[in-house]
Tab-separated table of C-alpha atoms and ligand atoms in Angstrom:
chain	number	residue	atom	x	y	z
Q	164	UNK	CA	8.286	49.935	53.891
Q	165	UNK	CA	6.688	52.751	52.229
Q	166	UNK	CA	3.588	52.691	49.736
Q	167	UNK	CA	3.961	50.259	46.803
Q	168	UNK	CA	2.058	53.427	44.746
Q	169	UNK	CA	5.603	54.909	45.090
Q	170	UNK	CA	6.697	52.719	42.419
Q	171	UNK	CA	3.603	53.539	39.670
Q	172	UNK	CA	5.693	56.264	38.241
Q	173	UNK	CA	8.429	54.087	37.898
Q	174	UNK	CA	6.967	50.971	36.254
Q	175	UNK	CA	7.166	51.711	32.822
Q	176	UNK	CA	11.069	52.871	32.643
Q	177	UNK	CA	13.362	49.430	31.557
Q	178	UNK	CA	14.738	48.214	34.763
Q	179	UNK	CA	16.678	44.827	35.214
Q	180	UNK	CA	14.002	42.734	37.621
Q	181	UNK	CA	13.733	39.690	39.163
Q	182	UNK	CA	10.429	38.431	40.436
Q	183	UNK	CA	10.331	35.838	43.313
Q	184	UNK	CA	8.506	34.168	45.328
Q	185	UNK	CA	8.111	31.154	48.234
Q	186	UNK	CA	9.590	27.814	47.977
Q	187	UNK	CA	7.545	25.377	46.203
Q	188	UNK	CA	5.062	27.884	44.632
Q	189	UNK	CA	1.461	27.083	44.310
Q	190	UNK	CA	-1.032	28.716	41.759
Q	191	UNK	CA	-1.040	31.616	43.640
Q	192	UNK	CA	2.648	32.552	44.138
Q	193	UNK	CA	3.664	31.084	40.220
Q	194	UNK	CA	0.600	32.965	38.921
Q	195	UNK	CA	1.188	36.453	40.182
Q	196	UNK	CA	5.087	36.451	39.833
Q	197	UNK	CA	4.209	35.259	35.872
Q	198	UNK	CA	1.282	37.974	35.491
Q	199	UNK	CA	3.802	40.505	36.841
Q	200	UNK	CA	6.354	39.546	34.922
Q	201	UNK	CA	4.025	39.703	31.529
Q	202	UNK	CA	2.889	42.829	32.841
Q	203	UNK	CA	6.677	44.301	33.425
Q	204	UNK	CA	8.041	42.584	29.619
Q	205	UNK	CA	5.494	44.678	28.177
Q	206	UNK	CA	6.330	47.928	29.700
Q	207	UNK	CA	10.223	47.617	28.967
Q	208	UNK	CA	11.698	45.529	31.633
Q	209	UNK	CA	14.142	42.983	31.250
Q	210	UNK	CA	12.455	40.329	33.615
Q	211	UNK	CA	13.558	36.962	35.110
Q	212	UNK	CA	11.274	35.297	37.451
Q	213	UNK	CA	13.272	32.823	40.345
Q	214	UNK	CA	11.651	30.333	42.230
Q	215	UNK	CA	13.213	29.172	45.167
Q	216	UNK	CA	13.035	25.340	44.495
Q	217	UNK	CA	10.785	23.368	42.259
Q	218	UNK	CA	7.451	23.066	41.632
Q	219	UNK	CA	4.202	21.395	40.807
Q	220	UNK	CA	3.443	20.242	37.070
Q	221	UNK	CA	-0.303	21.942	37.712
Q	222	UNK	CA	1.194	24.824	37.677
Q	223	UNK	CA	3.877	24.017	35.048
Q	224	UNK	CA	1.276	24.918	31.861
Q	225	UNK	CA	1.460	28.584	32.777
Q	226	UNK	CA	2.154	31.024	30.214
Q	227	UNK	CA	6.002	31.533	30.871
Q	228	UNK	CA	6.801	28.783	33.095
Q	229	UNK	CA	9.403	27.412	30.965
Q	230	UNK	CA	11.631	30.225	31.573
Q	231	UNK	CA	11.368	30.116	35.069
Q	232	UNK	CA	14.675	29.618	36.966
Q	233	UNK	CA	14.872	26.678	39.936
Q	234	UNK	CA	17.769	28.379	42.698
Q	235	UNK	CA	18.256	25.167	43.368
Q	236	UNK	CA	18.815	23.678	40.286
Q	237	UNK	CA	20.665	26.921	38.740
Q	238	UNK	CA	22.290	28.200	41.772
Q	239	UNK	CA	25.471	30.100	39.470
Q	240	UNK	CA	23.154	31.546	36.719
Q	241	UNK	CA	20.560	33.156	39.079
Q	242	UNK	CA	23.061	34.358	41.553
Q	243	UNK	CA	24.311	36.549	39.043
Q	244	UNK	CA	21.163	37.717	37.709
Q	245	UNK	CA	20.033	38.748	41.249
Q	246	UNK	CA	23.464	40.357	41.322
Q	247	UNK	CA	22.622	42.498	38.397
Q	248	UNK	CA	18.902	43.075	39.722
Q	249	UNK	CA	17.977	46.626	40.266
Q	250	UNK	CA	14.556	45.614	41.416
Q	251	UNK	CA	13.077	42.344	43.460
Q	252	UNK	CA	9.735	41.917	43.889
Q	253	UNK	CA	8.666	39.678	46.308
Q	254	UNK	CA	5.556	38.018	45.658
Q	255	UNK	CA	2.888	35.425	47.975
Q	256	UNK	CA	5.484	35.473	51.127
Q	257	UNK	CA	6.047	37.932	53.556
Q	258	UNK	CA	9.479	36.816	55.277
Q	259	UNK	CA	12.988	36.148	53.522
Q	260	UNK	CA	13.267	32.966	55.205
Q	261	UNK	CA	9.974	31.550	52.956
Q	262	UNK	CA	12.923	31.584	50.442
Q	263	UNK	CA	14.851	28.707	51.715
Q	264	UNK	CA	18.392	28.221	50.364
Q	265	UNK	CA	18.091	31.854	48.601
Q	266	UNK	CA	17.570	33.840	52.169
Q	267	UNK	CA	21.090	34.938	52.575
Q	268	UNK	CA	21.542	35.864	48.935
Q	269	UNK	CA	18.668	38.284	49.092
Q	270	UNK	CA	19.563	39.210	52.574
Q	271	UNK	CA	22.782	40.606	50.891
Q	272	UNK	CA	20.904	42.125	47.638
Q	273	UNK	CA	20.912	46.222	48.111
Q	274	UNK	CA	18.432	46.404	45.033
Q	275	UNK	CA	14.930	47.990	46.002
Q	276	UNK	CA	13.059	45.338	47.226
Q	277	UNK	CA	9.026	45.253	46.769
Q	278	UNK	CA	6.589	43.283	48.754
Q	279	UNK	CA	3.282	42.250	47.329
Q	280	UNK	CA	1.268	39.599	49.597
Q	281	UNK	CA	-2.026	38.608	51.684
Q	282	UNK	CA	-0.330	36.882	54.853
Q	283	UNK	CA	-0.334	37.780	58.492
Q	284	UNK	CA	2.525	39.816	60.114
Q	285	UNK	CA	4.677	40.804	57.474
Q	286	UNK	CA	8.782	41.149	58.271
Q	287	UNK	CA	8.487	45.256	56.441
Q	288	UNK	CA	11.533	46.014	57.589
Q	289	UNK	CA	13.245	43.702	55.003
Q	290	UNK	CA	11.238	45.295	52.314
Q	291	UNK	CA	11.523	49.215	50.798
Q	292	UNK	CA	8.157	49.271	48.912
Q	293	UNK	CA	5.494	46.983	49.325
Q	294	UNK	CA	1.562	46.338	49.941
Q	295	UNK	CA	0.383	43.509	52.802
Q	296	UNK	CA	-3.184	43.289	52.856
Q	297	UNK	CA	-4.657	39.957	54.717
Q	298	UNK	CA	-7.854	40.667	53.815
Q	299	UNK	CA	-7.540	39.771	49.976
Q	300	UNK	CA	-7.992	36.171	48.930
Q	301	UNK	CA	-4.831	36.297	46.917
Q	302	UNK	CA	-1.837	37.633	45.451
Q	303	UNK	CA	-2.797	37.399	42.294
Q	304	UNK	CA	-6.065	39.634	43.087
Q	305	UNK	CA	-2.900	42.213	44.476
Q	306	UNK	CA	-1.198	41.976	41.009
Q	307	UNK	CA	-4.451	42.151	39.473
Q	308	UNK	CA	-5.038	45.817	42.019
Q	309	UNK	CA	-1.816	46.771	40.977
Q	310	UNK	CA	-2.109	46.684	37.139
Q	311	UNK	CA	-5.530	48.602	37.490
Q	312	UNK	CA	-4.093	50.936	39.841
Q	313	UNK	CA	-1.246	52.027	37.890
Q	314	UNK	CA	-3.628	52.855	34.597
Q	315	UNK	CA	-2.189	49.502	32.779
Q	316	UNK	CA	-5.595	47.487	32.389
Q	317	UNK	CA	-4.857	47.622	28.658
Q	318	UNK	CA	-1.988	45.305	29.088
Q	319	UNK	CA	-4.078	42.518	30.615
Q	320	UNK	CA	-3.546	39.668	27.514
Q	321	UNK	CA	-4.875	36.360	27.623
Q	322	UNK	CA	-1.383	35.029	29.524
Q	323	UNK	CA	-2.241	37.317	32.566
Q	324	UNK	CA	-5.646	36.763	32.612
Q	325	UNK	CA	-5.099	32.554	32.850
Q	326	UNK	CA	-1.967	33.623	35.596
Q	327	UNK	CA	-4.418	35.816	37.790
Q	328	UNK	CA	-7.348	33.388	37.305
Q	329	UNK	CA	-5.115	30.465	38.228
Q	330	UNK	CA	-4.087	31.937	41.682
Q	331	UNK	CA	-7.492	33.360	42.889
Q	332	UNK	CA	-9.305	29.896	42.511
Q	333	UNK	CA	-6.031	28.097	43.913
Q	334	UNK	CA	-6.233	30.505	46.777
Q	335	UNK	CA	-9.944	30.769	46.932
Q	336	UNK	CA	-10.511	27.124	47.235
Q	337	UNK	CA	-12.557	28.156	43.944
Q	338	UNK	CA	-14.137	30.695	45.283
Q	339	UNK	CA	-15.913	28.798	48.927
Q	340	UNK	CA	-13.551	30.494	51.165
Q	341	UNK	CA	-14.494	33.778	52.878
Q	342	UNK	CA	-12.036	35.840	50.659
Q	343	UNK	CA	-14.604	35.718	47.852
Q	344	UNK	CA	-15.449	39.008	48.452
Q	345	UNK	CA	-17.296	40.836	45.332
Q	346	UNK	CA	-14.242	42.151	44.387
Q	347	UNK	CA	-12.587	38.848	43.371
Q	348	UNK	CA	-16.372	37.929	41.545
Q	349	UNK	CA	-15.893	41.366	39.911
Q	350	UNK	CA	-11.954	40.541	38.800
Q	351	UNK	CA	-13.253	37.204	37.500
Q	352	UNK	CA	-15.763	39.000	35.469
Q	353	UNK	CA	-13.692	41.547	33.996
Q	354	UNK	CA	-11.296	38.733	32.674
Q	355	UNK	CA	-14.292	36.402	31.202
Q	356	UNK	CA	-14.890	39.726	29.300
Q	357	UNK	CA	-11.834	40.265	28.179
Q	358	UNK	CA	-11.735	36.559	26.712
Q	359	UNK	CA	-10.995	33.948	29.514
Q	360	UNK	CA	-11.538	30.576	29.168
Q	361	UNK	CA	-11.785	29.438	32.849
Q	362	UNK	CA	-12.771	25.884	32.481
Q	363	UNK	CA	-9.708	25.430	30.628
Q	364	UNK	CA	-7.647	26.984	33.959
Q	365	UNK	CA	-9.876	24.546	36.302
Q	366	UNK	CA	-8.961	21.414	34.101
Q	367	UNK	CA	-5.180	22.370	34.313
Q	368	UNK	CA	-5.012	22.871	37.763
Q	369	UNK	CA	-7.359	19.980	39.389
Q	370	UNK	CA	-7.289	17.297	36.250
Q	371	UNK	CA	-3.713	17.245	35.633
Q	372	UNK	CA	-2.653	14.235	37.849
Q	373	UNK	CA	-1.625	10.641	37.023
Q	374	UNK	CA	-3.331	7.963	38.705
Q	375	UNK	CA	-0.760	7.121	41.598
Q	376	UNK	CA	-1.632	10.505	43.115
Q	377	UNK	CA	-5.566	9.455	43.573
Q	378	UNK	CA	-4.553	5.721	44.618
Q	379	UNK	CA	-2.247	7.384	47.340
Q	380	UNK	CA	-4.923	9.667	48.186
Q	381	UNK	CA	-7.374	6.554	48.801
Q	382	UNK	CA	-4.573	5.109	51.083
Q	383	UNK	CA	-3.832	8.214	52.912
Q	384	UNK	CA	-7.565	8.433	54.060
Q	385	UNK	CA	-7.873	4.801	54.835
Q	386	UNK	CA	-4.936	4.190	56.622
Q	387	UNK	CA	-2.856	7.703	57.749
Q	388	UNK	CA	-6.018	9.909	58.875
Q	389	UNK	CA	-6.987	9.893	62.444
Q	390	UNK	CA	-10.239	12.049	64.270
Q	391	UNK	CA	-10.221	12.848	67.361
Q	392	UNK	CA	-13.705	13.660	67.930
Q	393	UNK	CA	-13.091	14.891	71.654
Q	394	UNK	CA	-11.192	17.637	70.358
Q	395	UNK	CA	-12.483	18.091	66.512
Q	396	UNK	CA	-9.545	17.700	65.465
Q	397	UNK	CA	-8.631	15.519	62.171
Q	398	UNK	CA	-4.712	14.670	62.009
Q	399	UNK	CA	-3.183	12.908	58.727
Q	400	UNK	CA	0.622	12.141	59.019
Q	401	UNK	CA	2.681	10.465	55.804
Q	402	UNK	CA	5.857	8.607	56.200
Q	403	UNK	CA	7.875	8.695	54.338
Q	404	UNK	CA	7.949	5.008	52.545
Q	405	UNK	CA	4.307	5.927	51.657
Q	406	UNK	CA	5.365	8.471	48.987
Q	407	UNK	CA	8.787	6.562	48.194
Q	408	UNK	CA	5.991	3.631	47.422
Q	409	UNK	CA	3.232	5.839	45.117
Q	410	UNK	CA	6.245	7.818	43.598
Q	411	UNK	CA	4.683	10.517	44.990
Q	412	UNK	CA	6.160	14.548	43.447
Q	413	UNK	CA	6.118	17.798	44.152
Q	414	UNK	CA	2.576	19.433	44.558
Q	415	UNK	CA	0.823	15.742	44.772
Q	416	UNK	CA	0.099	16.353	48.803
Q	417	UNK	CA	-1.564	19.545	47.709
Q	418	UNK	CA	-4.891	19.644	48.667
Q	419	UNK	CA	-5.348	16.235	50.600
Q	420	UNK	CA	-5.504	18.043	53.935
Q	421	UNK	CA	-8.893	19.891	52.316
Q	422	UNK	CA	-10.687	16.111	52.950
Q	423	UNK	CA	-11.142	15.509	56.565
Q	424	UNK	CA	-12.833	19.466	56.492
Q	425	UNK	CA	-16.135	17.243	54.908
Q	426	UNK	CA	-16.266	15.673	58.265
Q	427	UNK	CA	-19.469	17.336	59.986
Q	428	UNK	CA	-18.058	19.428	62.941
Q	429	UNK	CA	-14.323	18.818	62.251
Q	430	UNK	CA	-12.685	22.323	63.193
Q	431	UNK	CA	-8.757	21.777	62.593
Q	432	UNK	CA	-7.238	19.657	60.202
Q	433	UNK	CA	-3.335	19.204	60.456
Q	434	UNK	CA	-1.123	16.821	57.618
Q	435	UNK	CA	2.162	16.291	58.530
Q	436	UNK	CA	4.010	15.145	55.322
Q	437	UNK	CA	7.993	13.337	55.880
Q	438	UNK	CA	9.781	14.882	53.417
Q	439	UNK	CA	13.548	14.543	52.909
Q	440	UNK	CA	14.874	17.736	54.251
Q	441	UNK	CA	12.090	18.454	56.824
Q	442	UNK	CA	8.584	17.440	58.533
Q	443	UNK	CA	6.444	20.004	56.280
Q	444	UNK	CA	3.106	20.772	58.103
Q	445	UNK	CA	-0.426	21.913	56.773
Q	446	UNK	CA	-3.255	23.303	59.052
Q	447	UNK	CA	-7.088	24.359	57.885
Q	448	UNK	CA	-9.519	25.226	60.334
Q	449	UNK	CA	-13.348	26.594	60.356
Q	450	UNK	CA	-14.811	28.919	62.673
Q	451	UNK	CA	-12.474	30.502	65.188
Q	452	UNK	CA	-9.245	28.527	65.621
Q	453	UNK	CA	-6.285	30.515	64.233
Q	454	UNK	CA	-3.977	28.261	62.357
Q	455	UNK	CA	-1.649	31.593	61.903
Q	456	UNK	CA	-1.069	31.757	65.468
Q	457	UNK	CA	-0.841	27.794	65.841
Q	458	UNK	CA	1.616	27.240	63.382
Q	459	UNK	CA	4.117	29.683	64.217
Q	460	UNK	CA	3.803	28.837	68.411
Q	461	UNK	CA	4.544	25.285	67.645
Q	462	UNK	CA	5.754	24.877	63.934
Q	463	UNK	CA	7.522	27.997	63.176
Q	464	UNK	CA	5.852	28.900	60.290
Q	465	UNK	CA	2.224	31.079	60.086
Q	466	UNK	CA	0.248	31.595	56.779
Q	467	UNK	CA	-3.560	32.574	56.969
Q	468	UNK	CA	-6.538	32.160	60.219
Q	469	UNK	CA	-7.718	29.843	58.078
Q	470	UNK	CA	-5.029	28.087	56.627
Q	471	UNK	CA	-1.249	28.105	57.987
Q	472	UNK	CA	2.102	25.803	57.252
Q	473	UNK	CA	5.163	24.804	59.413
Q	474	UNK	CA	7.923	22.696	59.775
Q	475	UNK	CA	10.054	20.591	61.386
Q	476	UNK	CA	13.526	18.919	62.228
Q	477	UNK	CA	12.259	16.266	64.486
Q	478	UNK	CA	11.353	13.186	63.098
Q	479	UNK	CA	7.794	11.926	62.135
Q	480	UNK	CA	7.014	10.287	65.308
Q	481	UNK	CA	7.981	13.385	67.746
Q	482	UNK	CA	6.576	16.108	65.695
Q	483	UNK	CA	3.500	13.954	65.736
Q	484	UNK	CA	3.682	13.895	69.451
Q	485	UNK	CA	3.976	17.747	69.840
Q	486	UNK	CA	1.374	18.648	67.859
Q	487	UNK	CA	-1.136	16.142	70.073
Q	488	UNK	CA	0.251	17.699	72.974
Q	489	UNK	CA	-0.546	21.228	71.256
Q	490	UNK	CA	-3.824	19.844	70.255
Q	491	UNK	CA	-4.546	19.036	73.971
Q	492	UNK	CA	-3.020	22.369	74.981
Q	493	UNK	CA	-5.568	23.961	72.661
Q	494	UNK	CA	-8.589	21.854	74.021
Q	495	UNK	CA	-10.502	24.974	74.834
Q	496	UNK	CA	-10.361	26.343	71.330
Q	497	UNK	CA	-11.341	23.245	69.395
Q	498	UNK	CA	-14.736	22.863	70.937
D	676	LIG	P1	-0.065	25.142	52.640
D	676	LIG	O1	-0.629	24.399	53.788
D	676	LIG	O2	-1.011	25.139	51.472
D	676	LIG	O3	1.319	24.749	52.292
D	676	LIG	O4	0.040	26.652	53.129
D	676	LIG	C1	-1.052	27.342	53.669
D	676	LIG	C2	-0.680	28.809	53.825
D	676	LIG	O5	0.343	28.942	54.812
D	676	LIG	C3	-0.094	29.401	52.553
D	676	LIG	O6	-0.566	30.719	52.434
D	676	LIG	C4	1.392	29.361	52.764
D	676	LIG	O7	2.036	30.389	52.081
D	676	LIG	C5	1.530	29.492	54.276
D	676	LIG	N1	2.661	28.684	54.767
D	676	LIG	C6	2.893	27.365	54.498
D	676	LIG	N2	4.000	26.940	55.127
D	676	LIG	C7	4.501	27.994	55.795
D	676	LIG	C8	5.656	28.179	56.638
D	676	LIG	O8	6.443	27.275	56.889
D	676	LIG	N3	5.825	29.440	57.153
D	676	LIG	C9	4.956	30.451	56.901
D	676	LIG	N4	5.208	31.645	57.451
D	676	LIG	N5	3.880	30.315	56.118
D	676	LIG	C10	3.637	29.113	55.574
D	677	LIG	MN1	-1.287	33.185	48.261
């Protein structure tokens, strides 16, 4: 993977790109493939942005979401768009696999492929240009590097500003986590100057739920969450009749596994949601348990030190069962 400054010269000649990014996109991966993509329009390029699968209505009210295509919805149409493709960027994942049912597609795509993202042990072999950087807090701060790097600050409109600011307080946890450096404070600066409205972006993002979500939440904590105190370890695991019962959608689990972190000397949190197609796991930890290197020994998947995601094929109860052996197995860590 060489230097993603290798493309800078390149950007503003009209190429045919698709922007993607992992399946079920949060702030972070919708709101850097949509600031890129209003970055790219404006410099000539004829831009279609693919998600994977679909996605939450929080992040639905970005500027350009509309126009985004679901693979899974619109399998034919974007097939032959990424077909035509001469460039895919690939944005907020670092592994084709993150891509679900579109991994063998792009697997197959000889387009130059560029990698933009913040997570641990990228696959940069699968990739021809491309930036990995797990120190920032956020791809969007990495979109936001690359439109100041390549001399296009002037093209940062109000649409890319909300985009960027969207994805650096999703992936900030507004702006407590570590990755706050004074960098992001600085990026978050520059864009109030240039005009943005930010409590509009927190109201979107955190006030944009109906009141099932909340009642489920309530339930979740009361009846689904279990410490183990020996360990300091919280565990919350969701069958599946509890979201058939609160109607529960795409993006409503998001954030529920940031509760049990107010517990006074809780180190790991893990949520284990039942979803149709797989056991989807979450992991957040303080201090010095690596959820990276947790989740993908046990839950093939990885992420962040801080804050990882897996899966699984087994059903509720065994994958519940491995991770309290794991948990166990990891004794030494957790205290
Ligand atoms: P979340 O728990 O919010 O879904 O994800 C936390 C972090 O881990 C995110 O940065 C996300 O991209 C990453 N992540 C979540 N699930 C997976 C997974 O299955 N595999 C990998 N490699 N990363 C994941
Ligand atoms: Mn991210």
């Amino acid at each position: 993977m060489k230097p993603v400054e290798g493309i800078f010269p390149l950007l503003n000649r009209n190429r045919t790109t698709v922007i993607t990014t992992h399946q079920k996109p949060d702030a972070d991966a919708m709101g850097a493939s949509l600031a890129l993509r209003h970055l790219l329009v404006q410099l000539g390029h004829t831009v279609t942005v693919i998600s994977p699968t679909n996605w939450a209505l929080w992040v639905d009210w970005m500027p350009g979401c509309k126009e985004v295509l679901n693979y899974e919805a619109d399998k034919a149409k974007a097939d032959k768009i990424l077909d035509n493709a001469e460039w895919l960027f690939c944005l907020d994942f670092n592994a084709l696999n993150r891509t679900k049912t579109m991994t063998d597609k792009l697997k197959q795509l000889h387009c130059i492929k560029i990698l933009i993202d913040h997570h641990k042990e990228p696959d940069t072999g699968a990739f021809d240009y491309g930036i990995s950087d797990p120190s920032k807090s956020s791809t969007c701060e990495m979109i936001y590097d690359l439109i100041i790097g390549s001399g296009y600050s002037d093209k940062i409109n109000k649409e890319i500003s909300e985009c960027i600011y969207a994805g650096v307080v999703g992936d900030t946890g507004s702006f407590r986590f570590p990755s706050a450096q004074p960098a992001v404070h600085r990026l978050v600066a520059d864009l109030k100057s240039k005009g943005l409205d930010h409590s509009k972006i927190h109201e979107a993002l955190y006030d944009n739920f109906l009141e099932n979500r909340l009642r489920f939440i309530g339930h979740v904590l009361l009846n689904r969450m279990e410490v183990f105190y020996e360990y300091n370890t919280v565990l919350i695991s969701v069958p599946k009749s509890d979201l058939l019962y609160y109607e529960i959608k795409t993006g409503d689990t998001e954030g529920l596994v940031n509760f049990p972190q107010s517990i006074r000397g809780i180190k790991l949190v893990a949520i284990v949601i039942d979803r149709d197609e797989e056991r989807k796991w979450s992991f957040r930890s303080k201090g010095d348990f690596d959820c990276n290197a947790f989740a993908r020994k046990y839950f093939e998947g990885g992420g962040h030190f801080a804050a990882a995601g897996g899966r699984s094929s087994d059903p509720l109860d065994v994958t519940v069962k491995k991770f309290l052996k794991a948990m166990k197995e990891n004794k030494s860590q957790l205290q």
